[in-house]
PDB file of C-alpha atoms and ligand atoms in Angstrom:
ATOM      1  CA  MET A1065      68.311  85.250  69.734  1.00 61.00           C
ATOM      2  CA  ALA A1066      69.782  82.933  72.594  1.00 63.00           C
ATOM      3  CA  ALA A1067      72.919  83.030  73.262  1.00 64.00           C
ATOM      4  CA  SER A1068      72.781  79.459  73.480  1.00 51.00           C
ATOM      5  CA  GLU A1069      71.741  79.533  70.223  1.00 52.00           C
ATOM      6  CA  SER A1070      74.280  81.504  68.213  1.00 47.00           C
ATOM      7  CA  THR A1071      76.017  79.389  65.995  1.00 44.00           C
ATOM      8  CA  ALA A1072      79.553  80.179  67.224  1.00 41.00           C
ATOM      9  CA  SER A1073      78.769  77.411  69.873  1.00 37.00           C
ATOM     10  CA  THR A1074      79.656  74.677  67.509  1.00 31.00           C
ATOM     11  CA  ARG A1075      82.584  77.103  66.671  1.00 36.00           C
ATOM     12  CA  VAL A1076      83.667  77.566  70.616  1.00 35.00           C
ATOM     13  CA  ARG A1077      86.346  74.531  70.735  1.00 41.00           C
ATOM     14  CA  ALA A1078      86.757  72.510  73.597  1.00 36.00           C
ATOM     15  CA  GLY A1079      90.301  74.061  75.156  1.00 63.00           C
ATOM     16  CA  GLY A1080      91.427  75.276  79.076  1.00 77.00           C
ATOM     17  CA  ALA A1081      89.949  78.493  78.736  1.00 91.00           C
ATOM     18  CA  VAL A1082      87.725  79.450  81.585  1.00 96.00           C
ATOM     19  CA  VAL A1083      85.692  82.618  81.096  1.00 98.00           C
ATOM     20  CA  ARG A1084      84.767  84.275  84.721  1.00 98.00           C
ATOM     21  CA  LYS A1085      83.374  88.093  85.476  1.00 98.00           C
ATOM     22  CA  ALA A1086      86.116  90.564  86.071  1.00 98.00           C
ATOM     23  CA  ARG A1087      88.097  92.029  89.507  1.00 98.00           C
ATOM     24  CA  LEU A1088      89.267  94.906  90.466  1.00 98.00           C
ATOM     25  CA  GLN A1089      92.914  92.986  90.291  1.00 98.00           C
ATOM     26  CA  ASP A1090      92.847  91.875  86.659  1.00 98.00           C
ATOM     27  CA  ALA A1091      92.626  95.810  85.876  1.00 98.00           C
ATOM     28  CA  VAL A1092      96.057  95.582  85.255  1.00 98.00           C
ATOM     29  CA  ASN A1093      95.815  92.916  82.681  1.00 98.00           C
ATOM     30  CA  ILE A1094      92.779  94.294  81.076  1.00 98.00           C
ATOM     31  CA  PHE A1095      94.514  98.214  80.721  1.00 98.00           C
ATOM     32  CA  GLU A1096      97.591  96.936  79.239  1.00 98.00           C
ATOM     33  CA  LEU A1097      96.245  94.065  76.283  1.00 98.00           C
ATOM     34  CA  VAL A1098      93.505  96.875  75.517  1.00 98.00           C
ATOM     35  CA  ASN A1099      96.086  99.885  74.981  1.00 96.00           C
ATOM     36  CA  SER A1100      98.399  97.421  73.032  1.00 97.00           C
ATOM     37  CA  LEU A1101      96.000  97.262  70.184  1.00 95.00           C
ATOM     38  CA  SER A1102      94.326 100.847  70.899  1.00 92.00           C
ATOM     39  CA  GLY A1103      97.207 102.398  68.545  1.00 90.00           C
ATOM     40  CA  ASP A1104      96.037 101.118  65.482  1.00 89.00           C
ATOM     41  CA  GLY A1105      92.506 101.906  65.755  1.00 87.00           C
ATOM     42  CA  THR A1106      91.759  98.071  66.221  1.00 92.00           C
ATOM     43  CA  LEU A1107      90.397  99.045  70.108  1.00 93.00           C
ATOM     44  CA  LEU A1108      89.502 102.492  71.975  1.00 91.00           C
ATOM     45  CA  ARG A1109      91.838 103.304  73.553  1.00 92.00           C
ATOM     46  CA  ARG A1110      90.403 103.196  77.725  1.00 95.00           C
ATOM     47  CA  SER A1111      92.084 104.187  80.339  1.00 96.00           C
ATOM     48  CA  TYR A1112      93.264 102.803  83.774  1.00 98.00           C
ATOM     49  CA  ALA A1113      90.333 104.626  85.664  1.00 98.00           C
ATOM     50  CA  ASP A1114      87.975 104.309  83.364  1.00 97.00           C
ATOM     51  CA  ILE A1115      88.501 100.284  83.297  1.00 98.00           C
ATOM     52  CA  CYS A1116      88.464  99.961  87.068  1.00 98.00           C
ATOM     53  CA  GLU A1117      85.376 102.280  87.183  1.00 98.00           C
ATOM     54  CA  ASN A1118      84.036  99.661  84.564  1.00 98.00           C
ATOM     55  CA  VAL A1119      85.447  96.659  86.262  1.00 98.00           C
ATOM     56  CA  ARG A1120      82.033  94.775  86.742  1.00 98.00           C
ATOM     57  CA  ASP A1121      80.855  94.768  83.140  1.00 98.00           C
ATOM     58  CA  PHE A1122      84.437  92.624  81.651  1.00 98.00           C
ATOM     59  CA  ALA A1123      84.396  88.898  81.656  1.00 98.00           C
ATOM     60  CA  VAL A1124      87.895  87.502  81.256  1.00 98.00           C
ATOM     61  CA  ALA A1125      89.416  83.852  79.974  1.00 98.00           C
ATOM     62  CA  GLU A1126      92.089  82.839  81.551  1.00 97.00           C
ATOM     63  CA  SER A1127      94.012  79.114  81.833  1.00 95.00           C
ATOM     64  CA  GLU A1128      93.455  76.354  83.810  1.00 92.00           C
ATOM     65  CA  SER A1129      96.695  77.276  85.344  1.00 93.00           C
ATOM     66  CA  GLY A1130      94.854  80.988  85.988  1.00 95.00           C
ATOM     67  CA  ILE A1131      97.026  82.910  83.370  1.00 96.00           C
ATOM     68  CA  PHE A1132      95.367  85.566  82.018  1.00 97.00           C
ATOM     69  CA  LEU A1133      94.745  85.268  78.185  1.00 98.00           C
ATOM     70  CA  GLY A1134      91.894  87.809  77.213  1.00 98.00           C
ATOM     71  CA  CYS A1135      88.934  89.818  77.984  1.00 98.00           C
ATOM     72  CA  GLY A1136      85.048  91.694  76.709  1.00 98.00           C
ATOM     73  CA  ALA A1137      83.148  94.117  78.266  1.00 98.00           C
ATOM     74  CA  LEU A1138      79.325  94.077  78.104  1.00 98.00           C
ATOM     75  CA  HIS A1139      78.644  98.280  78.223  1.00 98.00           C
ATOM     76  CA  LEU A1140      74.756  98.549  79.579  1.00 98.00           C
ATOM     77  CA  TYR A1141      72.951 101.794  77.990  1.00 97.00           C
ATOM     78  CA  GLY A1142      69.540 100.408  79.376  1.00 98.00           C
ATOM     79  CA  PRO A1143      66.795  97.354  78.388  1.00 97.00           C
ATOM     80  CA  HIS A1144      66.845  98.619  75.035  1.00 97.00           C
ATOM     81  CA  LEU A1145      70.568  98.544  74.118  1.00 98.00           C
ATOM     82  CA  ALA A1146      74.143  96.733  75.402  1.00 98.00           C
ATOM     83  CA  GLU A1147      77.362  96.851  73.428  1.00 98.00           C
ATOM     84  CA  VAL A1148      79.725  94.453  73.311  1.00 98.00           C
ATOM     85  CA  ARG A1149      83.306  96.130  73.952  1.00 97.00           C
ATOM     86  CA  SER A1150      86.994  95.804  74.541  1.00 97.00           C
ATOM     87  CA  ILE A1151      87.168  92.448  73.170  1.00 98.00           C
ATOM     88  CA  VAL A1152      90.309  91.104  72.474  1.00 98.00           C
ATOM     89  CA  VAL A1153      92.403  88.104  73.044  1.00 98.00           C
ATOM     90  CA  LYS A1154      96.305  87.759  73.898  1.00 98.00           C
ATOM     91  CA  PRO A1155      98.236  87.178  70.813  1.00 97.00           C
ATOM     92  CA  GLU A1156      99.360  83.880  71.695  1.00 96.00           C
ATOM     93  CA  ALA A1157      96.265  82.530  72.713  1.00 96.00           C
ATOM     94  CA  LYS A1158      94.936  83.085  69.446  1.00 96.00           C
ATOM     95  CA  GLY A1159      92.048  80.479  67.716  1.00 95.00           C
ATOM     96  CA  GLN A1160      91.874  78.625  70.652  1.00 94.00           C
ATOM     97  CA  GLY A1161      88.397  79.859  71.382  1.00 95.00           C
ATOM     98  CA  ALA A1162      88.678  82.185  74.469  1.00 97.00           C
ATOM     99  CA  GLY A1163      87.819  85.310  72.066  1.00 98.00           C
ATOM    100  CA  GLY A1164      84.540  82.808  71.495  1.00 97.00           C
ATOM    101  CA  ARG A1165      84.012  82.174  74.732  1.00 97.00           C
ATOM    102  CA  ILE A1166      84.921  85.928  76.070  1.00 98.00           C
ATOM    103  CA  LEU A1167      81.679  87.010  74.047  1.00 98.00           C
ATOM    104  CA  LEU A1168      78.987  84.133  74.492  1.00 98.00           C
ATOM    105  CA  ALA A1169      79.637  84.956  78.398  1.00 98.00           C
ATOM    106  CA  LEU A1170      78.812  88.017  76.966  1.00 98.00           C
ATOM    107  CA  LEU A1171      76.236  87.134  75.775  1.00 98.00           C
ATOM    108  CA  GLU A1172      74.587  85.074  77.873  1.00 98.00           C
ATOM    109  CA  GLU A1173      74.910  88.240  80.231  1.00 98.00           C
ATOM    110  CA  ALA A1174      72.785  90.711  78.460  1.00 98.00           C
ATOM    111  CA  GLU A1175      70.606  87.471  78.498  1.00 98.00           C
ATOM    112  CA  GLU A1176      70.449  87.975  81.911  1.00 98.00           C
ATOM    113  CA  GLN A1177      69.481  91.414  81.946  1.00 98.00           C
ATOM    114  CA  GLY A1178      67.189  90.967  79.648  1.00 98.00           C
ATOM    115  CA  VAL A1179      68.950  93.700  77.188  1.00 98.00           C
ATOM    116  CA  ALA A1180      67.579  91.810  73.400  1.00 98.00           C
ATOM    117  CA  SER A1181      69.622  93.842  71.148  1.00 98.00           C
ATOM    118  CA  VAL A1182      73.708  93.716  71.482  1.00 98.00           C
ATOM    119  CA  CYS A1183      75.449  96.164  69.696  1.00 98.00           C
ATOM    120  CA  MET A1184      79.645  96.636  68.249  1.00 98.00           C
ATOM    121  CA  PHE A1185      81.330  98.812  66.231  1.00 97.00           C
ATOM    122  CA  THR A1186      84.545  96.074  64.644  1.00 97.00           C
ATOM    123  CA  ARG A1187      86.548  95.889  62.007  1.00 96.00           C
ATOM    124  CA  ILE A1188      86.466  92.200  61.323  1.00 97.00           C
ATOM    125  CA  PRO A1189      82.653  91.623  60.581  1.00 98.00           C
ATOM    126  CA  ASP A1190      82.838  88.601  59.728  1.00 98.00           C
ATOM    127  CA  TYR A1191      84.127  87.011  62.856  1.00 98.00           C
ATOM    128  CA  PHE A1192      80.966  88.226  64.275  1.00 98.00           C
ATOM    129  CA  PHE A1193      78.733  87.342  61.973  1.00 98.00           C
ATOM    130  CA  HIS A1194      79.063  83.728  63.400  1.00 97.00           C
ATOM    131  CA  PHE A1195      77.702  84.916  66.445  1.00 98.00           C
ATOM    132  CA  GLY A1196      74.653  86.089  65.087  1.00 98.00           C
ATOM    133  CA  PHE A1197      74.944  89.998  64.196  1.00 98.00           C
ATOM    134  CA  ARG A1198      75.166  91.848  61.198  1.00 98.00           C
ATOM    135  CA  LEU A1199      75.906  94.436  59.631  1.00 98.00           C
ATOM    136  CA  ALA A1200      73.853  97.926  60.436  1.00 98.00           C
ATOM    137  CA  ASP A1201      73.862 101.664  59.865  1.00 97.00           C
ATOM    138  CA  ARG A1202      75.501 103.720  62.714  1.00 94.00           C
ATOM    139  CA  THR A1203      72.950 105.800  62.517  1.00 93.00           C
ATOM    140  CA  THR A1204      70.084 103.436  64.090  1.00 96.00           C
ATOM    141  CA  LEU A1205      72.652 103.595  67.036  1.00 96.00           C
ATOM    142  CA  PRO A1206      72.840 107.094  68.602  1.00 94.00           C
ATOM    143  CA  ASP A1207      73.787 105.961  71.949  1.00 96.00           C
ATOM    144  CA  LYS A1208      76.975 104.332  70.624  1.00 94.00           C
ATOM    145  CA  ILE A1209      77.221 107.547  68.663  1.00 92.00           C
ATOM    146  CA  TYR A1210      76.888 109.851  71.737  1.00 92.00           C
ATOM    147  CA  LYS A1211      78.848 107.768  73.411  1.00 92.00           C
ATOM    148  CA  ASP A1212      81.805 107.693  72.251  1.00 90.00           C
ATOM    149  CA  CYS A1213      82.125 108.699  68.244  1.00 89.00           C
ATOM    150  CA  GLN A1214      81.655 112.470  69.102  1.00 83.00           C
ATOM    151  CA  ALA A1215      85.008 112.499  70.647  1.00 81.00           C
ATOM    152  CA  CYS A1216      86.581 110.113  68.606  1.00 84.00           C
ATOM    153  CA  PRO A1217      89.411 111.018  67.001  1.00 81.00           C
ATOM    154  CA  ARG A1218      89.022 109.400  63.620  1.00 83.00           C
ATOM    155  CA  LEU A1219      85.083 110.633  63.439  1.00 85.00           C
ATOM    156  CA  TYR A1220      84.989 111.375  59.945  1.00 85.00           C
ATOM    157  CA  ALA A1221      87.386 108.928  59.134  1.00 85.00           C
ATOM    158  CA  CYS A1222      86.137 105.563  60.696  1.00 90.00           C
ATOM    159  CA  ASP A1223      86.582 102.858  59.182  1.00 92.00           C
ATOM    160  CA  GLU A1224      84.466 100.444  61.692  1.00 95.00           C
ATOM    161  CA  VAL A1225      81.182  98.982  60.407  1.00 96.00           C
ATOM    162  CA  ALA A1226      78.554  99.170  62.793  1.00 97.00           C
ATOM    163  CA  MET A1227      77.000  94.983  63.890  1.00 98.00           C
ATOM    164  CA  VAL A1228      73.700  94.663  65.956  1.00 98.00           C
ATOM    165  CA  ARG A1229      72.253  90.924  67.418  1.00 98.00           C
ATOM    166  CA  GLY A1230      68.394  90.937  67.978  1.00 98.00           C
ATOM    167  CA  PRO A1231      66.045  94.196  67.511  1.00 98.00           C
ATOM    168  CA  LEU A1232      67.377  97.363  66.463  1.00 97.00           C
ATOM    169  CA  PRO A1233      66.846  99.707  69.517  1.00 96.00           C
ATOM    170  CA  ARG A1234      64.124 101.482  69.230  1.00 95.00           C
ATOM    171  CA  ILE A1235      64.807 104.802  71.237  1.00 94.00           C
ATOM    172  CA  ALA A1236      67.864 106.035  73.262  1.00 95.00           C
ATOM    173  CA  VAL A1237      68.948 107.569  76.590  1.00 95.00           C
ATOM    174  CA  LEU A1238      72.306 109.787  75.478  1.00 94.00           C
ATOM    175  CA  GLY A1239      71.547 113.417  73.327  1.00 87.00           C
ATOM    176  CA  PRO A1240      73.982 115.214  72.136  1.00 80.00           C
ATOM    177  CA  THR A1241      76.248 116.662  75.655  1.00 68.00           C
ATOM    178  CA  ARG A1242      75.231 120.663  76.502  1.00 60.00           C
ATOM    179  CA  ILE A1243      78.034 122.523  77.702  1.00 54.00           C
ATOM    180  CA  ALA A1244      77.267 122.601  80.978  1.00 56.00           C
ATOM    181  CA  GLN A1245      76.519 125.291  82.926  1.00 58.00           C
ATOM    182  CA  PRO A1246      79.740 125.720  85.626  1.00 57.00           C
ATOM    183  CA  GLU A1247      78.497 124.636  88.941  1.00 59.00           C
ATOM    184  CA  LEU A1248      79.833 127.413  90.574  1.00 61.00           C
ATOM    185  CA  VAL A1249      77.708 128.386  94.169  1.00 61.00           C
ATOM    186  CA  LYS A1250      76.612 131.642  93.244  1.00 60.00           C
ATOM    187  CA  LEU A1251      77.014 133.931  96.260  1.00 61.00           C
ATOM    188  CA  GLN A1252      74.174 136.443  97.716  1.00 63.00           C
ATOM    189  CA  VAL A1253      75.217 139.713  96.574  1.00 59.00           C
ATOM    190  CA  GLY A1254      73.518 140.667 100.055  1.00 58.00           C
ATOM    191  CA  HIS A1255      75.905 137.602 101.084  1.00 53.00           C
ATOM    192  CA  ILE A1256      79.459 139.243 100.031  1.00 51.00           C
ATOM    193  CA  ALA A1257      78.901 142.429 101.932  1.00 49.00           C
ATOM    194  CA  HIS A1258      78.411 141.090 104.923  1.00 50.00           C
ATOM    195  CA  LEU A1259      82.063 139.810 104.357  1.00 48.00           C
ATOM    196  CA  VAL A1260      85.392 141.799 105.231  1.00 44.00           C
ATOM    197  CA  GLU A1261      88.993 141.828 104.833  1.00 46.00           C
ATOM    198  CA  ASP A1262      90.396 140.926 108.268  1.00 46.00           C
ATOM    199  CA  GLU A1263      94.109 141.648 108.585  1.00 46.00           C
ATOM    200  CA  SER A1264      94.903 140.520 112.226  1.00 47.00           C
ATOM    201  CA  GLU A1265      93.476 136.544 110.407  1.00 44.00           C
ATOM    202  CA  GLY A1266      96.382 137.602 108.215  1.00 44.00           C
ATOM    203  CA  ALA A1267      96.712 138.551 104.788  1.00 43.00           C
ATOM    204  CA  GLY A1268      94.079 138.409 102.622  1.00 43.00           C
ATOM    205  CA  ALA A1269      92.321 136.299 104.939  1.00 44.00           C
ATOM    206  CA  ILE A1270      88.546 136.948 104.717  1.00 42.00           C
ATOM    207  CA  VAL A1271      85.984 136.673 107.371  1.00 39.00           C
ATOM    208  CA  PRO A1272      82.847 137.353 108.555  1.00 41.00           C
ATOM    209  CA  LYS A1273      81.796 140.464 109.084  1.00 46.00           C
ATOM    210  CA  GLY A1274      80.100 139.867 112.762  1.00 43.00           C
ATOM    211  CA  SER A1275      83.267 138.080 113.855  1.00 42.00           C
ATOM    212  CA  THR A1276      86.222 141.233 113.435  1.00 40.00           C
ATOM    213  CA  GLU A1277      83.805 142.936 115.945  1.00 39.00           C
ATOM    214  CA  ARG A1278      85.566 141.781 119.324  1.00 35.00           C
TER     215      ARG A1278
HETATM  216  C1  COA B1197      88.862  88.244  67.413  1.00 64.50           C
HETATM  217  C2  COA B1197      89.202  87.814  68.591  1.00 64.50           C
HETATM  218  C3  COA B1197      88.750  88.815  69.784  1.00 64.50           C
HETATM  219  C4  COA B1197      88.927  86.415  68.398  1.00 64.50           C
HETATM  220  O1  COA B1197      89.462  85.533  68.938  1.00 64.50           O
HETATM  221  P1  COA B1197      90.226  84.131  69.019  1.00 64.50           P
HETATM  222  O2  COA B1197      90.352  83.435  71.269  1.00 64.50           O
HETATM  223  O3  COA B1197      91.086  84.383  68.605  1.00 64.50           O
HETATM  224  O4  COA B1197      88.694  83.731  68.866  1.00 64.50           O
HETATM  225  P2  COA B1197      88.306  82.018  68.182  1.00 64.50           P
HETATM  226  O5  COA B1197      89.070  81.208  68.852  1.00 64.50           O
HETATM  227  O6  COA B1197      86.924  81.657  69.323  1.00 64.50           O
HETATM  228  O7  COA B1197      87.579  81.501  67.022  1.00 64.50           O
HETATM  229  C5  COA B1197      88.663  81.428  65.973  1.00 64.50           C
HETATM  230  C6  COA B1197      88.066  81.306  64.660  1.00 64.50           C
HETATM  231  O8  COA B1197      87.325  82.903  64.366  1.00 64.50           O
HETATM  232  C7  COA B1197      88.308  83.235  63.470  1.00 64.50           C
HETATM  233  N1  COA B1197      88.868  84.327  62.836  1.00 64.50           N
HETATM  234  C8  COA B1197      89.532  85.780  63.516  1.00 64.50           C
HETATM  235  N2  COA B1197      89.897  86.511  64.057  1.00 64.50           N
HETATM  236  C9  COA B1197      89.115  86.596  62.670  1.00 64.50           C
HETATM  237  C10 COA B1197      88.898  87.445  61.684  1.00 64.50           C
HETATM  238  N3  COA B1197      89.600  88.361  61.767  1.00 64.50           N
HETATM  239  N4  COA B1197      87.583  87.550  60.923  1.00 64.50           N
HETATM  240  C11 COA B1197      87.143  86.818  60.993  1.00 64.50           C
HETATM  241  N5  COA B1197      87.441  85.394  61.495  1.00 64.50           N
HETATM  242  C12 COA B1197      88.326  85.297  61.706  1.00 64.50           C
HETATM  243  C13 COA B1197      89.404  82.006  63.103  1.00 64.50           C
HETATM  244  O9  COA B1197      90.143  82.339  62.034  1.00 64.50           O
HETATM  245  C14 COA B1197      88.880  80.901  63.888  1.00 64.50           C
HETATM  246  O10 COA B1197      87.558  80.545  63.151  1.00 64.50           O
HETATM  247  P3  COA B1197      87.901  78.973  62.569  1.00 64.50           P
HETATM  248  O11 COA B1197      87.836  78.030  63.760  1.00 64.50           O
HETATM  249  O12 COA B1197      86.929  78.640  62.031  1.00 64.50           O
HETATM  250  O13 COA B1197      89.326  78.343  62.504  1.00 64.50           O
HETATM  251  C15 COA B1197      91.046  88.236  68.099  1.00 64.50           C
HETATM  252  O14 COA B1197      91.166  87.254  66.815  1.00 64.50           O
HETATM  253  C16 COA B1197      91.702  89.193  68.756  1.00 64.50           C
HETATM  254  O15 COA B1197      91.498  89.633  70.127  1.00 64.50           O
HETATM  255  N6  COA B1197      91.672  90.010  68.229  1.00 64.50           N
HETATM  256  C17 COA B1197      92.266  91.473  68.030  1.00 64.50           C
HETATM  257  C18 COA B1197      91.089  92.367  68.615  1.00 64.50           C
HETATM  258  C19 COA B1197      89.937  92.452  67.935  1.00 64.50           C
HETATM  259  O16 COA B1197      89.827  92.670  66.699  1.00 64.50           O
HETATM  260  N7  COA B1197      88.846  92.191  68.686  1.00 64.50           N
HETATM  261  C20 COA B1197      87.950  92.512  67.818  1.00 64.50           C
HETATM  262  C21 COA B1197      87.798  93.963  68.265  1.00 64.50           C
HETATM  263  S1  COA B1197      85.599  95.063  67.881  1.00 64.50           S
END
């Protein structure tokens, strides 16, 4: 379904809010707003570093005078799936169409990227029904599970529903994370034998054996 075909287009009221791609300078506003609603589980907590690193995923809404009103992000798993996340509008800006505009901008971006399947996890499915999302079984979205759910403290007490817009993804690119082998350089035994402690270099200094022969 094209974003422009969404029934939501009729819900987005005319207003002054403008939606644009986020810039790094928006990261503090995004960080504060998203995390203001992470305590009660409405939104997934995001670190400032995470937001900076992924700031290009975000769209922000601002008033005509440039006041930050809200944000949302589109995470790309691959051509098979994208996810709307961290969508939120400041309390004083709610109900004026900013949330709808952000969502439509994210859906348009998915379309531009050629991604037909867009998912999200939410407590307020009623809002997203209007934008063409439908309820889905979360097991059909293993990428989301492996990306976020596995490490979430609410894994076994999750009160969010999974939603999808467009076809269900047929593939997944993420899987269980194995404990990685420590990425230490393995020293060759022969190499260690060539190292000796050189007291003249200071306590405990290890230098190649050849370099002590003066
Ligand atoms: C959800 C949210 C982003 C919507 O933003 P918004 O700018 O207020 O929404 P819009 O102005 O585009 O749309 C308003 C319409 O959505 C409806 N709506 C708002 N919240 C809703 C909800 N929780 N459930 C159902 N409908 C809802 C309003 O009743 C209104 O309908 P109307 O046009 O018929 O009056 C905003 O309410 C918000 O920030 N909520 C807290 C964060 C959150 O829950 N985010 C979603 C996490 S997945």
